[in-house]
Coordinates of C-alpha atoms in Angstrom, one line a residue:
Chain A
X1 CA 11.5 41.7 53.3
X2 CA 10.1 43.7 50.7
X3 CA 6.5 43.5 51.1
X4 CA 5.0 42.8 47.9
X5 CA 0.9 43.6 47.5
X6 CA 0.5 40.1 45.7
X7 CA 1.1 38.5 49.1
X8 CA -1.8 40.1 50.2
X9 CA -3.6 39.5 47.4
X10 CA -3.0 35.9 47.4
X11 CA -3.6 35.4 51.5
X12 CA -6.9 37.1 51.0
X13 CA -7.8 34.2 48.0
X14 CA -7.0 31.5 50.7
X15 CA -8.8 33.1 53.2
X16 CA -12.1 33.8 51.5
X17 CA -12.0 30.5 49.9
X18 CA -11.2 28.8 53.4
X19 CA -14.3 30.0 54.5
X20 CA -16.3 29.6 51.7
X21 CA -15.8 25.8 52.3
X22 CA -16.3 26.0 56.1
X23 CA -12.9 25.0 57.3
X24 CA -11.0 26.6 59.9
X25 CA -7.3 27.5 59.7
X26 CA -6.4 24.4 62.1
X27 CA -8.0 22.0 59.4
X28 CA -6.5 24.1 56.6
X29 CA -3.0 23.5 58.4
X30 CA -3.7 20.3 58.7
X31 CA -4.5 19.2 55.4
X32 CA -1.9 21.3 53.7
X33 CA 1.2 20.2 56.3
X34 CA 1.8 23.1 57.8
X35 CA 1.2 25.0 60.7
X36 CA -1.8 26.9 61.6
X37 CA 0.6 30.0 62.4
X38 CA 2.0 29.4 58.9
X39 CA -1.9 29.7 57.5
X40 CA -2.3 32.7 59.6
X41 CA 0.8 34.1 58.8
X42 CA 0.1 33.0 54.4
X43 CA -3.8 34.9 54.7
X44 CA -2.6 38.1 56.2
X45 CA 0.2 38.3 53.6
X46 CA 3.0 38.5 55.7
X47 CA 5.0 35.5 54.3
X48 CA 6.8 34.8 51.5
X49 CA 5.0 31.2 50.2
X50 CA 6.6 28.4 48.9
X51 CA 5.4 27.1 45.3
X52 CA 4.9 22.9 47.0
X53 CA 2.2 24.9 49.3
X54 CA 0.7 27.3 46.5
X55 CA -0.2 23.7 45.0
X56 CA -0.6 22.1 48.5
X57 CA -3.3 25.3 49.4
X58 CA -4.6 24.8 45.8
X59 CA -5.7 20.6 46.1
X60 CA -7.1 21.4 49.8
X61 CA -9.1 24.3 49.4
X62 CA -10.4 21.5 46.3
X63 CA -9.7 24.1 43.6
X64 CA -9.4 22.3 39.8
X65 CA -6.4 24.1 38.5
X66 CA -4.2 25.9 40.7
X67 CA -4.8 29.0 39.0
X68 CA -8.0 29.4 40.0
X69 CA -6.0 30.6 43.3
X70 CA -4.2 33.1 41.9
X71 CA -5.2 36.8 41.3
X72 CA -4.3 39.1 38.9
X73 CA -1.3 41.2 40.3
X74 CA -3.0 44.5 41.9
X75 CA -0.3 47.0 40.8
X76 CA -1.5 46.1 37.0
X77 CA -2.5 49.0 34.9
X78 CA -6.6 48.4 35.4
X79 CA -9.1 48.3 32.6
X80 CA -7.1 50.3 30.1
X81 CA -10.2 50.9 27.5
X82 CA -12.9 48.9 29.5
X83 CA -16.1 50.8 30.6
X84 CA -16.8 49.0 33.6
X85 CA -20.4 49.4 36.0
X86 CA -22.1 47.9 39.5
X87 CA -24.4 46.2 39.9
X88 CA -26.8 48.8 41.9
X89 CA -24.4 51.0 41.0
X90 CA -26.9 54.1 40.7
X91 CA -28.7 53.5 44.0
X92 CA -25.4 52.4 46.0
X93 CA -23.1 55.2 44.8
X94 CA -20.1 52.6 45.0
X95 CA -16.9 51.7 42.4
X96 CA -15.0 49.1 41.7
X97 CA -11.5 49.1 43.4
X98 CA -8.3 49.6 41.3
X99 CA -7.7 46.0 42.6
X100 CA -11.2 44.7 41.0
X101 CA -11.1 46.2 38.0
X102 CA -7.7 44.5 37.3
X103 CA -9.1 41.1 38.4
X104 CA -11.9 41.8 35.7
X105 CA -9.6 43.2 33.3
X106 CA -7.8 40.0 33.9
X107 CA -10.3 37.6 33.6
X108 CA -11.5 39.0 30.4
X109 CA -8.9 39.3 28.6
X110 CA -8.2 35.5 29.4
X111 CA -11.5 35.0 27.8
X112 CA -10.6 36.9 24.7
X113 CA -7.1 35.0 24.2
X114 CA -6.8 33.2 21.2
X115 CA -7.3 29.4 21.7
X116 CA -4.4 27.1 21.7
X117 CA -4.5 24.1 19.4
X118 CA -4.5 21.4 22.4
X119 CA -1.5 20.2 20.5
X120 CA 0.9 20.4 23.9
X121 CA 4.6 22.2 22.8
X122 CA 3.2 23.0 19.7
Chain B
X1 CA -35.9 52.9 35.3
X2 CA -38.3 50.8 34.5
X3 CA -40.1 48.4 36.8
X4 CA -38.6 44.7 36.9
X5 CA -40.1 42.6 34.8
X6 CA -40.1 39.6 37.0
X7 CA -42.4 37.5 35.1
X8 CA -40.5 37.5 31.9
X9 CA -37.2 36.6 33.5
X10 CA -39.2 33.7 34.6
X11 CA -40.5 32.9 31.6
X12 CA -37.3 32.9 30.0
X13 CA -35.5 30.0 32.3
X14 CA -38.5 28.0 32.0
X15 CA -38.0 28.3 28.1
X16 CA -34.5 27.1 28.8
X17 CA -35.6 24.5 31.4
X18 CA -37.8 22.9 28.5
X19 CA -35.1 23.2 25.6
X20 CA -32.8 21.4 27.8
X21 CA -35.5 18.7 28.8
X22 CA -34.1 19.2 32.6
X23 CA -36.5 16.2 34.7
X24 CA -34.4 16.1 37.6
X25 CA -32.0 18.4 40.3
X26 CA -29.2 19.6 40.1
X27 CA -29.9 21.8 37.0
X28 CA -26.5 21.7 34.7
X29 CA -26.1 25.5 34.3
X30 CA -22.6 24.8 33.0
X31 CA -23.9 22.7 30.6
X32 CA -26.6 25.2 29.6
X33 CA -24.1 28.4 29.3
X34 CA -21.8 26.4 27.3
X35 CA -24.2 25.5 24.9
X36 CA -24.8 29.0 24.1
X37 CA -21.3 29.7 23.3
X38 CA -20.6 31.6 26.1
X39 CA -17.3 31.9 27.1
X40 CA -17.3 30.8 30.7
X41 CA -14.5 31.5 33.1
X42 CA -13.3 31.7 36.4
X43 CA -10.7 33.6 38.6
X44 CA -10.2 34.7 42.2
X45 CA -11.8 38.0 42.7
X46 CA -11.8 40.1 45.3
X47 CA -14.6 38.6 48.2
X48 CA -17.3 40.6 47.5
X49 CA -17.2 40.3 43.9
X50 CA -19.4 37.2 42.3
X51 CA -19.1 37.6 38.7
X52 CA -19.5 39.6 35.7
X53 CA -21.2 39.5 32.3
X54 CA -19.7 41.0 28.6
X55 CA -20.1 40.7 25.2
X56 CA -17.3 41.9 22.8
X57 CA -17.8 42.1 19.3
X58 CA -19.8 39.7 19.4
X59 CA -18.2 36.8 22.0
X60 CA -20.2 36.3 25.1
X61 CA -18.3 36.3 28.5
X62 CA -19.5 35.2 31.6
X63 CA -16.9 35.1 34.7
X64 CA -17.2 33.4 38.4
X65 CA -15.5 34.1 41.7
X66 CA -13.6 31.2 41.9
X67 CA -13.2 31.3 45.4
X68 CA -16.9 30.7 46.1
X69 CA -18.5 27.7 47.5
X70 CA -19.2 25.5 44.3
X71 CA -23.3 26.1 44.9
X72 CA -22.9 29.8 45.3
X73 CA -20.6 30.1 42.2
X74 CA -23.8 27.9 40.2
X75 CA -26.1 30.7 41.1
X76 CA -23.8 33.6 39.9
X77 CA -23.2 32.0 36.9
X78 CA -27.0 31.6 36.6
X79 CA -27.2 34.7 37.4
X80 CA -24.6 36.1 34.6
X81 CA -26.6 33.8 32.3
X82 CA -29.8 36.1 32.8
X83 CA -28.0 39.3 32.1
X84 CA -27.0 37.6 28.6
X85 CA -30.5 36.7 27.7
X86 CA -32.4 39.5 29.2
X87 CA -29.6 42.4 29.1
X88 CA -27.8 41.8 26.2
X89 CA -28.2 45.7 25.0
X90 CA -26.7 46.9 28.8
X91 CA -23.5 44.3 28.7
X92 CA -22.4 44.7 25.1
X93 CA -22.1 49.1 26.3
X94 CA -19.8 48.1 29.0
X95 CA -18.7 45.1 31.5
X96 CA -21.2 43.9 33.9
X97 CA -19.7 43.7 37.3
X98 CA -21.8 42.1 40.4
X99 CA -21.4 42.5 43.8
X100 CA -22.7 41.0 46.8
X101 CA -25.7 39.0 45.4
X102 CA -25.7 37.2 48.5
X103 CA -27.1 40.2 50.4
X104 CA -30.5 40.5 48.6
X105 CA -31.5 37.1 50.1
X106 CA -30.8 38.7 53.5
X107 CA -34.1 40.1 53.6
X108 CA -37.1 41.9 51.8
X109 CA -35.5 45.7 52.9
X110 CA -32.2 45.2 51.3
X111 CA -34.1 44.7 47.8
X112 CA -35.4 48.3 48.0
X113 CA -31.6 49.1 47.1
X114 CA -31.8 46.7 44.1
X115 CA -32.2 47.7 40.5
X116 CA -34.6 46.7 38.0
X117 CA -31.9 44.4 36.0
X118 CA -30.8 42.3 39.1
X119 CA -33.9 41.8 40.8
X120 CA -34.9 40.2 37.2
X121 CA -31.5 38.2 37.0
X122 CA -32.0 37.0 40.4
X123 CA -35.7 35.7 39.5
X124 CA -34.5 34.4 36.5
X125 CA -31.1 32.5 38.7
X126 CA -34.0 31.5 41.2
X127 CA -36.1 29.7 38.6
X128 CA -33.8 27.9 36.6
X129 CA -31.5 26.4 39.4
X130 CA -34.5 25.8 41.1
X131 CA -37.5 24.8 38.7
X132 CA -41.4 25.5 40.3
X133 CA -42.2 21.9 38.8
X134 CA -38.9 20.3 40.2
X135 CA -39.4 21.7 43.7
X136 CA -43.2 20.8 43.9
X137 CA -42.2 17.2 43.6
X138 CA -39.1 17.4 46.1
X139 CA -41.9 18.9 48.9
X140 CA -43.9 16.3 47.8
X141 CA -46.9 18.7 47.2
X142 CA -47.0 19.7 50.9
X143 CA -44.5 22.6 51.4
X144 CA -41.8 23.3 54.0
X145 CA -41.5 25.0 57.0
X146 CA -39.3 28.1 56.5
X147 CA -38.2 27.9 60.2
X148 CA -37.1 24.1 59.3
X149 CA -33.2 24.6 58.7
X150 CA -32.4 20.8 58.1
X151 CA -35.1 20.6 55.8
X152 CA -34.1 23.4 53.9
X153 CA -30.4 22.5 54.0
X154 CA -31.2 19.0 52.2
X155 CA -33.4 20.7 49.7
X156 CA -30.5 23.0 48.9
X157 CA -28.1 20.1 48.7
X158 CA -30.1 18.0 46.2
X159 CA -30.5 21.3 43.8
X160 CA -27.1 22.1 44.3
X161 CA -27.8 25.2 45.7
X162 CA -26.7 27.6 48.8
X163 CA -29.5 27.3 51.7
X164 CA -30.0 31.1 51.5
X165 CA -31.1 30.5 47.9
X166 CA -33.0 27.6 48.3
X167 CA -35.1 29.9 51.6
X168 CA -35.2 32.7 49.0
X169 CA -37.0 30.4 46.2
X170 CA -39.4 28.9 48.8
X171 CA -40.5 32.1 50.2
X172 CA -41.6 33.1 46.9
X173 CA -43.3 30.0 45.7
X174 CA -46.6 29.7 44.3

């Protein structure tokens, strides 16, 4: 299998959203109709997901749209022409990964998009 | 750097508090950054990540780890909302990325490592989700015990807010 970064990408968004709420990967499992090695196996990115359980994960982990559980692809060129900073970034010396800044990148430039007329297939 | 002016950034969410005639928990801060034209979105960041605040040419953005617990997202998105009303110079230069807000509530130390700007975002988060006035009457006048984890967990609840923010207001009321 040719191990694509997104997995890991995405099995990190379960995981830190799986804890956020307090569940455990049993209960995860369980809601979602798999098994709990599955959900192990999904968070550390070393399976290829089906798109029922992206949308399965998405309802359980009680996520609006499922793209909230998506992240921007990490390999994505980062920022382009953004000036990014830290918070505390004087006093802590630290930078946003490659990874974050894409995320950011990401999310802003969905902000920016031109609104669609709500008309659906236009 | 200047010092944090923590009383302003108080000032200013009570403003907003009173403009927005809020009487009762939980605060709408969705409500209240929407009505400012603020684009508000949200996307899975990396963990550590809670949001960010921007303004390009002009258009206000405010963004939220979507991968949050609902009451933690409510203060960074609170807390984006300060940096628009008090920073406004600072965001339009460049994005505004913060990390790990979560940590300052650990404990008194970890706010010598804080700058100016946040330590006035997170007063200014603290007061509006959690308004002096609104609190008073949901203590009932008498205070809580800081050591009293249930009580604080059902205060938190009824604002909407995480327990670590609702022990950070309470340790700092007046």
């Amino acid at each position: 299998m040719i191990k694509d970064p997104i997995y890991g990408a995405f099995g990190d968004a379960v995981s830190t959203r799986r804890k956020a709420l307090g569940l455990t990967q049993s209960q995860l499992a369980g809601k979602v109709g798999i098994s709990r090695a599955s959900i192990a196996n999904i968070e550390s990115g070393r399976q290829n997901i089906l798109l029922h359980h992206v949308y399965a994960l998405a309802t359980a982990l009680e996520f609006a749209k499922v793209a909230d559980l998506l992240p921007a692809l990490p390999q994505r060129q980062p920022g382009g022409e953004l000036k990014m900073t830290l918070s505390n970034q004087t006093l802590s010396k630290q930078r946003l990964s490659q990874s974050a800044e894409a995320q950011v990148a990401d999310l802003i430039a969905s902000a920016l998009a031109p609104r669609r007329s709500g008309k659906s297939g236009a | 750097m200047s010092a944090a002016d923590v009383q302003r950034a108080r000032e200013a969410a009570q403003a907003i508090l009173r403009e927005f005639g809020v009487t009762a928990p939980p605060v709408p801060i969705e409500r209240i950054v929407k009505s400012r034209k603020i684009n508000l979105q949200y996307a899975p960041l990396e963990e550590d990540l809670s949001g960010m605040a921007y303004i390009k040419d002009g258009v206000g953005i405010i963004g939220i780890n979507a991968l949050h617990h609902p009451n933690r997202q409510r203060f960074s998105a609170a807390h984006e909302l300060a940096h628009h009303v008090l920073h406004d110079e600072q965001i339009r230069q460049a994005v505004h990325v913060d990390k790990g807000i979560r940590v300052l509530f650990r404990d008194e130390i970890a706010s010598l490592g804080t700058e100016p700007m946040e330590i006035e975002a997170n007063a200014f988060a603290s007061e509006l989700l959690i308004p002096g006035e609104l609190l008073a009457i949901a203590v009932e006048g008498g205070g809580i015990d800081l050591e009293d984890e249930t009580g604080i967990e059902n205060l938190a609840r009824r604002f909407r807010v995480s327990p670590a923010a609702m022990r950070f207001r309470l340790s700092r009321m007046e």
